[in-house]
Amino acid sequence: MRALAAAEASWEEGRTWSLVYHAGEEHTAFLKEAHGLFFSENALNPMAFPALRRFEAEVVRMTASMLHGDDQVAGTMTSGGTESLLMAVKTYRDWARATKGITHPEMVLPVTAHAAFDKAAHYFGVKQVRVPMGDDVRADPAAMEAAITPNTILMVGSAPDYPFGQVDPIEDLAGIAADHEIGFHVDACLGGFLVPWAERLGVPVGVWDFRVPGVTSMSADVHKYGFAAKGASTILYRSAELRRFQFHVTADWPGGIYASPSMAGTRPGGSIAAAWAALQAIGQDGYLAMTEQILDISRRLVNGIRQIEGIELLGNPLLSVFAFVGTDVDTYAVGDQLEARGWHVDRQIKPASLHFMVTPAHAGIVDRFLEDLQASVDEVRAHPELATSGQAAMYGMMTTLPDTGMLEEIVLQTLDGLYSV
Ligand SMILES: Cc1ncc(COP(=O)(O)O)c(C=O)c1O
């Protein structure tokens, strides 16, 4: 297993741009120790494990106060961003059914909102209405308002969104939601532990959290820029009354009265303990300093990318997530060239773009990456035929298929293959 681990993508050296949030060896060893202390405990029944109950309550409280929630804000921890978003959609569905009698619920969200909302729509029978983004690749408030119907239960904005790293115009969107008396969720899974500190450092992100009266819930992942162990997110509601719709109780089961706060039954104690430990150890000063470092690396990368002819950033990235498109070179072929130079890149569609998410692990690679990117663009410009080979050809083909059903089938077959080894 050690040999296999050593052969994985080298995220410690900043060669990957997603999936791992690494804050150094020492912090990782510390998280493992905290995780290990509660490795066997199960937060399914917090009454059995008072320490876990305390950790969870305090992680929720600290996160709520970081996001300017008052004492009324109430939440739970979950296993990750997806579970938090699933819970939000389920909560609003049940809230709207109970308080407004809505039986065919709909939610309005920008195309950029995370794919977990699509999952939630399928799981919980909520129709999703995806609205095209504005020219600034952010949610378009007028278009979002136009999509509201009497069945709309929820509107969503991101802070920031995954594809382009933009903070949606939360004040405008939440104001519209409040006028229509529907819920408004800010998906800060990615930015919950970064944007508060970026704001303090003067990044103009607008007012984007519980300070906005129309914001009725938020999600923030401790296992992303909170630098906790994986398996830790928070879902927060404006009030405990709203959170009530998240909970599940089975009161007539031979196995006893079963109460569960979220999707999972068994909930690993280690993830909750490590999240609490991360918040205690890093603290406000630590997060501020880490955000400063992350923003500095991001600015150097963004400025460097702006100097390279033939590629263009999407929107105006102010934070640590950004994407670029090829303007006179094939985007995916540039991706192939970066891969050939040892970088693991994430490819997006609509538009075809390459996606980057910065962490402290990238501190030492900025110049190297920019040189490799310049060389990759030069190579593709000199050899346009590279667009018709390698992964570029495959992605190019998949993204031009006339019908997404065909693409879905191809991906399902790939999943069948991956999970049948
Ligand atoms: C904006 C946003 N929301 C939700 C998620 C889902 O989080 P997870 O992968 O922890 O389920 C992500 C993941 O990157 C994200 O960027």
Short mmCIF file of C-alpha atoms and ligand atoms in Angstrom, two decimals:
data_model
loop_
_atom_site.label_atom_id
_atom_site.label_comp_id
_atom_site.label_asym_id
_atom_site.label_seq_id
_atom_site.Cartn_x
_atom_site.Cartn_y
_atom_site.Cartn_z
CA MET A 1 0.00 0.00 0.00
CA ARG A 2 2.87 2.39 0.70
CA ALA A 3 4.21 1.74 -2.78
CA LEU A 4 0.78 2.31 -4.31
CA ALA A 5 0.34 5.57 -2.37
CA ALA A 6 3.72 6.79 -3.56
CA ALA A 7 2.68 6.19 -7.17
CA GLU A 8 -0.51 8.32 -6.93
CA ALA A 9 -0.83 11.81 -8.46
CA SER A 10 1.67 14.00 -6.61
CA TRP A 11 -0.67 16.44 -4.89
CA GLU A 12 1.91 17.30 -2.19
CA GLU A 13 4.09 18.85 -4.86
CA GLY A 14 1.23 20.93 -6.26
CA ARG A 15 0.91 18.92 -9.48
CA THR A 16 -2.87 18.53 -9.07
CA TRP A 17 -5.46 21.34 -9.09
CA SER A 18 -8.40 19.78 -7.30
CA LEU A 19 -9.47 17.07 -4.86
CA VAL A 20 -6.77 17.58 -2.23
CA TYR A 21 -6.43 20.58 0.10
CA HIS A 22 -3.01 20.26 1.66
CA ALA A 23 -1.65 22.60 4.31
CA GLY A 24 1.68 20.89 4.94
CA GLU A 25 3.03 17.71 6.50
CA GLU A 26 2.84 18.93 10.06
CA HIS A 27 -0.83 19.90 9.80
CA THR A 28 -1.65 16.56 8.16
CA ALA A 29 0.06 14.63 10.96
CA PHE A 30 -1.88 16.69 13.49
CA LEU A 31 -5.21 15.95 11.75
CA LYS A 32 -4.42 12.25 11.69
CA GLU A 33 -3.79 12.29 15.42
CA ALA A 34 -7.05 14.09 16.18
CA HIS A 35 -8.90 11.79 13.78
CA GLY A 36 -7.31 8.72 15.34
CA LEU A 37 -8.42 9.65 18.86
CA PHE A 38 -12.08 9.37 17.78
CA PHE A 39 -11.53 6.84 14.98
CA SER A 40 -14.00 4.26 16.31
CA GLU A 41 -16.71 6.58 17.61
CA ASN A 42 -20.02 7.04 15.86
CA ALA A 43 -21.93 10.31 15.81
CA LEU A 44 -25.14 8.53 14.85
CA ASN A 45 -26.02 8.69 18.52
CA PRO A 46 -24.45 11.83 19.95
CA MET A 47 -25.85 11.00 23.39
CA ALA A 48 -23.40 8.11 23.57
CA PHE A 49 -20.42 10.34 22.76
CA PRO A 50 -20.66 13.74 24.45
CA ALA A 51 -17.28 14.86 23.11
CA LEU A 52 -18.44 14.36 19.52
CA ARG A 53 -21.65 16.21 20.28
CA ARG A 54 -19.63 19.09 21.65
CA PHE A 55 -17.24 19.11 18.68
CA GLU A 56 -20.10 19.13 16.19
CA ALA A 57 -22.00 21.87 18.02
CA GLU A 58 -18.87 24.00 18.25
CA VAL A 59 -17.88 23.49 14.61
CA VAL A 60 -21.40 24.59 13.62
CA ARG A 61 -21.26 27.58 15.99
CA MET A 62 -17.80 28.72 14.88
CA THR A 63 -18.73 28.38 11.22
CA ALA A 64 -22.00 30.24 11.75
CA SER A 65 -20.23 33.12 13.46
CA MET A 66 -17.56 33.26 10.73
CA LEU A 67 -20.44 33.62 8.25
CA HIS A 68 -22.07 36.35 10.36
CA GLY A 69 -24.94 34.20 11.56
CA ASP A 70 -26.64 35.20 14.81
CA ASP A 71 -27.52 32.91 17.75
CA GLN A 72 -30.62 31.71 15.92
CA VAL A 73 -28.61 30.14 13.09
CA ALA A 74 -28.67 26.34 13.51
CA GLY A 75 -27.06 23.52 11.59
CA THR A 76 -25.39 20.15 11.55
CA MET A 77 -22.22 18.66 10.18
CA THR A 78 -22.36 16.33 7.19
CA SER A 79 -19.90 14.16 5.31
CA GLY A 80 -19.20 16.76 2.62
CA GLY A 81 -20.51 19.42 0.31
CA THR A 82 -22.74 17.05 -1.60
CA GLU A 83 -24.49 15.82 1.52
CA SER A 84 -24.94 19.40 2.74
CA LEU A 85 -26.57 20.38 -0.55
CA LEU A 86 -28.73 17.25 -0.59
CA MET A 87 -29.89 18.14 2.88
CA ALA A 88 -30.68 21.73 1.93
CA VAL A 89 -32.87 20.64 -0.99
CA LYS A 90 -34.66 18.01 1.13
CA THR A 91 -35.22 20.58 3.87
CA TYR A 92 -36.80 23.16 1.54
CA ARG A 93 -38.89 20.47 -0.16
CA ASP A 94 -40.35 19.35 3.16
CA TRP A 95 -40.67 22.92 4.43
CA ALA A 96 -42.60 24.03 1.34
CA ARG A 97 -44.83 20.96 1.47
CA ALA A 98 -45.64 21.54 5.13
CA THR A 99 -46.03 25.31 5.10
CA LYS A 100 -47.26 26.05 1.58
CA GLY A 101 -48.72 22.76 0.37
CA ILE A 102 -46.36 22.65 -2.64
CA THR A 103 -46.35 19.11 -4.04
CA HIS A 104 -44.48 19.73 -7.33
CA PRO A 105 -41.48 21.68 -6.04
CA GLU A 106 -39.05 23.53 -8.27
CA MET A 107 -35.73 25.25 -7.57
CA VAL A 108 -34.07 28.01 -9.60
CA LEU A 109 -30.32 27.95 -9.90
CA PRO A 110 -27.59 29.27 -12.18
CA VAL A 111 -26.04 26.76 -14.60
CA THR A 112 -22.84 27.11 -12.59
CA ALA A 113 -24.34 25.82 -9.30
CA HIS A 114 -22.72 22.53 -8.29
CA ALA A 115 -23.78 19.23 -9.88
CA ALA A 116 -24.80 18.00 -6.42
CA PHE A 117 -28.00 20.05 -6.88
CA ASP A 118 -28.72 17.94 -9.96
CA LYS A 119 -28.23 14.87 -7.80
CA ALA A 120 -30.55 16.34 -5.16
CA ALA A 121 -33.18 17.09 -7.81
CA HIS A 122 -33.12 13.43 -8.85
CA TYR A 123 -33.04 12.00 -5.36
CA PHE A 124 -35.80 14.18 -3.94
CA GLY A 125 -38.08 14.74 -6.91
CA VAL A 126 -37.50 18.48 -7.14
CA LYS A 127 -37.56 20.02 -10.62
CA GLN A 128 -34.46 22.11 -11.24
CA VAL A 129 -34.60 25.14 -13.48
CA ARG A 130 -31.06 26.01 -14.57
CA VAL A 131 -30.68 29.61 -15.70
CA PRO A 132 -27.92 30.78 -18.11
CA MET A 133 -25.23 32.96 -16.56
CA GLY A 134 -24.67 36.62 -17.42
CA ASP A 135 -21.77 37.90 -19.53
CA ASP A 136 -19.64 38.12 -16.38
CA VAL A 137 -20.09 34.33 -15.92
CA ARG A 138 -22.08 35.00 -12.73
CA ALA A 139 -25.74 34.34 -11.98
CA ASP A 140 -28.06 36.76 -13.79
CA PRO A 141 -30.61 38.05 -11.21
CA ALA A 142 -33.24 39.20 -13.74
CA ALA A 143 -33.15 35.88 -15.57
CA MET A 144 -33.30 34.01 -12.26
CA GLU A 145 -36.35 36.00 -11.17
CA ALA A 146 -38.07 35.31 -14.48
CA ALA A 147 -37.72 31.55 -13.82
CA ILE A 148 -39.68 31.66 -10.54
CA THR A 149 -43.14 30.02 -10.60
CA PRO A 150 -45.73 29.42 -7.86
CA ASN A 151 -44.04 26.03 -7.30
CA THR A 152 -40.59 27.48 -6.67
CA ILE A 153 -39.33 26.62 -3.20
CA LEU A 154 -35.67 27.62 -3.43
CA MET A 155 -33.16 29.81 -5.24
CA VAL A 156 -29.41 29.16 -5.13
CA GLY A 157 -26.24 31.21 -5.48
CA SER A 158 -22.60 30.17 -5.04
CA ALA A 159 -19.73 31.79 -3.18
CA PRO A 160 -17.84 30.97 -5.27
CA ASP A 161 -19.05 28.55 -7.93
CA TYR A 162 -16.83 25.61 -8.81
CA PRO A 163 -16.52 26.07 -12.60
CA PHE A 164 -15.39 29.72 -12.76
CA GLY A 165 -14.68 30.72 -9.15
CA GLN A 166 -17.10 33.67 -9.12
CA VAL A 167 -19.16 34.90 -6.19
CA ASP A 168 -22.72 35.31 -7.48
CA PRO A 169 -24.53 38.62 -6.74
CA ILE A 170 -25.92 37.24 -3.48
CA GLU A 171 -27.58 40.45 -2.23
CA ASP A 172 -29.58 40.86 -5.44
CA LEU A 173 -30.53 37.21 -5.67
CA ALA A 174 -31.47 36.82 -2.01
CA GLY A 175 -33.52 40.03 -2.21
CA ILE A 176 -35.52 38.54 -5.08
CA ALA A 177 -35.96 35.28 -3.14
CA ALA A 178 -37.20 37.20 -0.09
CA ASP A 179 -39.69 39.16 -2.22
CA HIS A 180 -41.10 35.86 -3.46
CA GLU A 181 -41.00 34.32 0.03
CA ILE A 182 -38.88 31.36 -1.05
CA GLY A 183 -35.68 29.95 0.43
CA PHE A 184 -32.25 31.16 -0.64
CA HIS A 185 -29.21 28.93 -0.22
CA VAL A 186 -25.64 30.20 -0.54
CA ASP A 187 -23.42 27.31 -1.60
CA ALA A 188 -20.19 28.27 0.13
CA CYS A 189 -18.95 24.67 0.21
CA LEU A 190 -15.87 25.78 -1.66
CA GLY A 191 -15.45 29.30 -0.30
CA GLY A 192 -16.92 29.17 3.19
CA PHE A 193 -13.51 29.09 4.85
CA LEU A 194 -11.81 31.38 2.34
CA VAL A 195 -14.17 34.20 1.35
CA PRO A 196 -14.60 35.58 4.92
CA TRP A 197 -10.85 36.12 5.12
CA ALA A 198 -10.53 37.30 1.51
CA GLU A 199 -13.15 39.91 2.34
CA ARG A 200 -11.08 41.07 5.33
CA LEU A 201 -8.09 41.32 3.01
CA GLY A 202 -10.06 43.72 0.84
CA VAL A 203 -11.22 41.46 -2.00
CA PRO A 204 -14.47 43.04 -3.32
CA VAL A 205 -16.84 40.08 -3.01
CA GLY A 206 -19.94 42.05 -1.98
CA VAL A 207 -22.09 41.04 0.98
CA TRP A 208 -22.58 37.35 0.54
CA ASP A 209 -23.46 35.58 3.82
CA PHE A 210 -26.00 35.67 6.69
CA ARG A 211 -25.71 39.48 6.80
CA VAL A 212 -28.04 39.43 3.79
CA PRO A 213 -31.56 39.08 5.23
CA GLY A 214 -32.89 36.91 2.37
CA VAL A 215 -30.18 34.27 2.87
CA THR A 216 -31.95 31.40 4.64
CA SER A 217 -29.20 28.76 4.55
CA MET A 218 -25.53 28.25 3.76
CA SER A 219 -23.16 25.31 3.30
CA ALA A 220 -19.43 25.52 4.05
CA ASP A 221 -17.00 22.60 3.82
CA VAL A 222 -14.42 22.24 6.54
CA HIS A 223 -12.66 19.60 4.41
CA LYS A 224 -11.90 22.15 1.68
CA TYR A 225 -10.36 25.51 2.68
CA GLY A 226 -11.02 24.69 6.35
CA PHE A 227 -8.14 22.21 5.94
CA ALA A 228 -9.80 19.46 7.95
CA ALA A 229 -9.74 15.74 7.22
CA LYS A 230 -12.10 14.57 4.48
CA GLY A 231 -15.68 13.88 5.49
CA ALA A 232 -16.49 17.27 7.06
CA SER A 233 -18.94 19.92 5.89
CA THR A 234 -21.52 22.13 7.59
CA ILE A 235 -25.09 22.97 6.64
CA LEU A 236 -26.51 26.01 8.41
CA TYR A 237 -30.05 27.39 8.50
CA ARG A 238 -31.40 30.78 9.52
CA SER A 239 -33.36 29.09 12.33
CA ALA A 240 -33.80 25.80 14.16
CA GLU A 241 -37.40 25.75 12.86
CA LEU A 242 -36.10 25.47 9.31
CA ARG A 243 -33.45 22.90 10.28
CA ARG A 244 -36.23 20.74 11.74
CA PHE A 245 -37.20 19.78 8.16
CA GLN A 246 -33.77 18.21 7.67
CA PHE A 247 -34.12 15.71 10.51
CA HIS A 248 -35.51 12.22 10.14
CA VAL A 249 -37.26 10.24 12.86
CA THR A 250 -38.64 6.70 12.71
CA ALA A 251 -40.70 6.31 15.85
CA ASP A 252 -42.29 2.89 15.29
CA TRP A 253 -39.38 0.64 14.45
CA PRO A 254 -38.75 -2.58 16.37
CA GLY A 255 -35.08 -1.54 16.48
CA GLY A 256 -35.98 1.42 18.67
CA ILE A 257 -36.70 5.06 18.11
CA TYR A 258 -34.38 6.05 15.30
CA ALA A 259 -33.36 9.68 14.93
CA SER A 260 -30.91 10.84 12.29
CA PRO A 261 -29.89 14.41 11.53
CA SER A 262 -28.68 13.91 7.95
CA MET A 263 -28.37 11.41 5.06
CA ALA A 264 -25.92 9.05 6.71
CA GLY A 265 -26.74 6.65 9.49
CA THR A 266 -23.34 5.90 11.01
CA ARG A 267 -21.28 9.10 11.06
CA PRO A 268 -17.52 8.76 11.53
CA GLY A 269 -16.34 10.41 14.75
CA GLY A 270 -12.84 10.96 13.38
CA SER A 271 -13.96 13.46 10.71
CA ILE A 272 -15.90 15.54 13.24
CA ALA A 273 -13.03 15.51 15.73
CA ALA A 274 -10.47 16.45 13.07
CA ALA A 275 -12.69 19.31 11.85
CA TRP A 276 -12.89 20.72 15.37
CA ALA A 277 -9.14 20.27 15.78
CA ALA A 278 -8.46 22.10 12.50
CA LEU A 279 -10.58 25.09 13.54
CA GLN A 280 -8.94 25.24 16.97
CA ALA A 281 -5.42 24.85 15.65
CA ILE A 282 -5.60 27.15 12.65
CA GLY A 283 -7.85 29.78 14.23
CA GLN A 284 -8.80 33.14 12.77
CA ASP A 285 -5.23 34.35 12.41
CA GLY A 286 -4.21 31.11 10.73
CA TYR A 287 -7.06 31.22 8.20
CA LEU A 288 -6.33 34.86 7.46
CA ALA A 289 -2.66 34.10 6.83
CA MET A 290 -3.43 31.04 4.71
CA THR A 291 -5.95 32.99 2.65
CA GLU A 292 -3.39 35.73 2.08
CA GLN A 293 -0.93 33.14 0.82
CA ILE A 294 -3.52 31.39 -1.38
CA LEU A 295 -4.65 34.71 -2.89
CA ASP A 296 -1.06 35.72 -3.53
CA ILE A 297 -0.34 32.46 -5.40
CA SER A 298 -3.62 32.84 -7.31
CA ARG A 299 -2.86 36.43 -8.35
CA ARG A 300 0.57 35.44 -9.61
CA LEU A 301 -0.95 32.62 -11.64
CA VAL A 302 -3.80 34.76 -12.98
CA ASN A 303 -1.45 37.60 -13.93
CA GLY A 304 0.89 35.14 -15.61
CA ILE A 305 -1.95 33.56 -17.57
CA ARG A 306 -3.08 37.01 -18.72
CA GLN A 307 0.38 37.49 -20.31
CA ILE A 308 0.09 34.35 -22.44
CA GLU A 309 -1.35 34.98 -25.88
CA GLY A 310 -3.88 32.50 -27.19
CA ILE A 311 -5.66 31.72 -23.92
CA GLU A 312 -8.19 33.78 -21.96
CA LEU A 313 -9.50 33.61 -18.40
CA LEU A 314 -13.26 33.31 -17.96
CA GLY A 315 -14.70 36.22 -16.00
CA ASN A 316 -12.63 38.14 -13.49
CA PRO A 317 -11.29 35.67 -10.94
CA LEU A 318 -10.85 37.41 -7.57
CA LEU A 319 -10.34 34.32 -5.45
CA SER A 320 -8.48 31.03 -5.80
CA VAL A 321 -10.46 29.23 -8.50
CA PHE A 322 -10.34 30.08 -12.17
CA ALA A 323 -10.64 28.62 -15.66
CA PHE A 324 -9.30 29.59 -19.06
CA VAL A 325 -10.20 28.86 -22.66
CA GLY A 326 -8.00 28.67 -25.73
CA THR A 327 -8.78 31.54 -28.10
CA ASP A 328 -6.50 30.58 -30.99
CA VAL A 329 -5.37 27.18 -29.72
CA ASP A 330 -7.39 24.07 -28.87
CA THR A 331 -8.09 24.16 -25.12
CA TYR A 332 -8.06 20.41 -24.56
CA ALA A 333 -4.86 20.00 -26.58
CA VAL A 334 -3.22 22.52 -24.22
CA GLY A 335 -4.50 20.28 -21.41
CA ASP A 336 -2.81 17.27 -23.02
CA GLN A 337 0.45 19.18 -23.28
CA LEU A 338 0.27 20.15 -19.62
CA GLU A 339 -0.38 16.50 -18.73
CA ALA A 340 2.65 15.50 -20.78
CA ARG A 341 4.66 17.92 -18.63
CA GLY A 342 3.48 16.25 -15.43
CA TRP A 343 0.45 18.38 -14.47
CA HIS A 344 -2.89 16.82 -13.66
CA VAL A 345 -5.50 19.14 -15.19
CA ASP A 346 -9.28 19.28 -14.90
CA ARG A 347 -11.24 19.74 -18.11
CA GLN A 348 -14.57 21.51 -18.22
CA ILE A 349 -17.28 21.76 -20.85
CA LYS A 350 -19.63 24.63 -21.77
CA PRO A 351 -17.30 26.25 -22.59
CA ALA A 352 -14.36 23.88 -23.13
CA SER A 353 -11.94 25.16 -20.49
CA LEU A 354 -9.21 24.09 -18.08
CA HIS A 355 -9.94 24.50 -14.39
CA PHE A 356 -7.59 25.38 -11.51
CA MET A 357 -8.02 25.58 -7.77
CA VAL A 358 -5.15 26.96 -5.73
CA THR A 359 -3.98 25.73 -2.31
CA PRO A 360 -0.81 26.36 -0.28
CA ALA A 361 0.68 23.29 -2.01
CA HIS A 362 1.10 25.50 -5.09
CA ALA A 363 3.40 28.01 -3.38
CA GLY A 364 6.54 26.70 -5.06
CA ILE A 365 5.26 25.89 -8.55
CA VAL A 366 3.98 29.18 -9.99
CA ASP A 367 6.93 29.95 -12.28
CA ARG A 368 7.34 26.34 -13.36
CA PHE A 369 3.65 26.05 -14.19
CA LEU A 370 3.56 29.28 -16.17
CA GLU A 371 6.63 28.23 -18.18
CA ASP A 372 5.03 24.86 -18.91
CA LEU A 373 1.76 26.54 -19.85
CA GLN A 374 3.52 28.90 -22.26
CA ALA A 375 5.38 25.94 -23.77
CA SER A 376 2.13 23.96 -24.06
CA VAL A 377 0.34 26.81 -25.84
CA ASP A 378 3.33 27.26 -28.20
CA GLU A 379 3.36 23.54 -28.95
CA VAL A 380 -0.35 23.44 -29.80
CA ARG A 381 -0.06 26.56 -31.93
CA ALA A 382 2.82 24.96 -33.88
CA HIS A 383 0.91 21.65 -34.17
CA PRO A 384 -2.84 22.31 -34.48
CA GLU A 385 -3.30 18.64 -35.37
CA LEU A 386 -2.79 17.87 -31.66
CA ALA A 387 -6.47 18.74 -31.28
CA THR A 388 -7.36 15.54 -33.12
CA SER A 389 -5.36 13.12 -30.99
CA GLY A 390 -5.04 12.12 -27.33
CA GLN A 391 -7.59 13.20 -24.75
CA ALA A 392 -8.26 16.36 -26.76
CA ALA A 393 -9.87 14.29 -29.49
CA MET A 394 -11.94 12.31 -27.01
CA TYR A 395 -13.16 15.37 -25.11
CA GLY A 396 -13.73 17.24 -28.35
CA MET A 397 -15.89 14.39 -29.60
CA MET A 398 -17.81 13.98 -26.35
CA THR A 399 -18.62 17.65 -25.98
CA THR A 400 -19.92 17.98 -29.53
CA LEU A 401 -22.31 15.02 -29.31
CA PRO A 402 -25.72 16.33 -30.35
CA ASP A 403 -27.53 14.73 -27.43
CA THR A 404 -26.41 14.61 -23.80
CA GLY A 405 -28.19 11.25 -23.45
CA MET A 406 -25.46 9.68 -25.60
CA LEU A 407 -22.77 11.29 -23.48
CA GLU A 408 -24.44 10.09 -20.31
CA GLU A 409 -24.52 6.54 -21.67
CA ILE A 410 -20.79 6.69 -22.51
CA VAL A 411 -19.99 7.92 -19.01
CA LEU A 412 -22.22 5.27 -17.42
CA GLN A 413 -20.34 2.59 -19.35
CA THR A 414 -17.09 4.08 -18.10
CA LEU A 415 -18.40 3.92 -14.52
CA ASP A 416 -19.48 0.30 -15.04
CA GLY A 417 -15.94 -0.44 -16.15
CA LEU A 418 -14.27 1.43 -13.30
CA TYR A 419 -16.38 -0.31 -10.66
CA SER A 420 -16.14 -3.82 -12.07
CA VAL A 421 -12.43 -4.37 -11.45
C1 LIG B 1 -19.22 24.99 -4.91
C2 LIG B 1 -19.21 23.54 -4.51
N1 LIG B 1 -20.31 22.99 -3.96
C3 LIG B 1 -20.35 21.70 -3.59
C4 LIG B 1 -19.27 20.87 -3.77
C5 LIG B 1 -19.38 19.41 -3.42
O1 LIG B 1 -18.51 19.07 -2.38
P1 LIG B 1 -18.08 17.56 -2.08
O2 LIG B 1 -17.21 17.14 -3.21
O3 LIG B 1 -17.37 17.68 -0.76
O4 LIG B 1 -19.30 16.73 -1.97
C6 LIG B 1 -18.10 21.40 -4.35
C7 LIG B 1 -16.93 20.56 -4.60
O5 LIG B 1 -15.93 20.98 -5.13
C8 LIG B 1 -18.08 22.77 -4.73
O6 LIG B 1 -16.99 23.31 -5.30
#
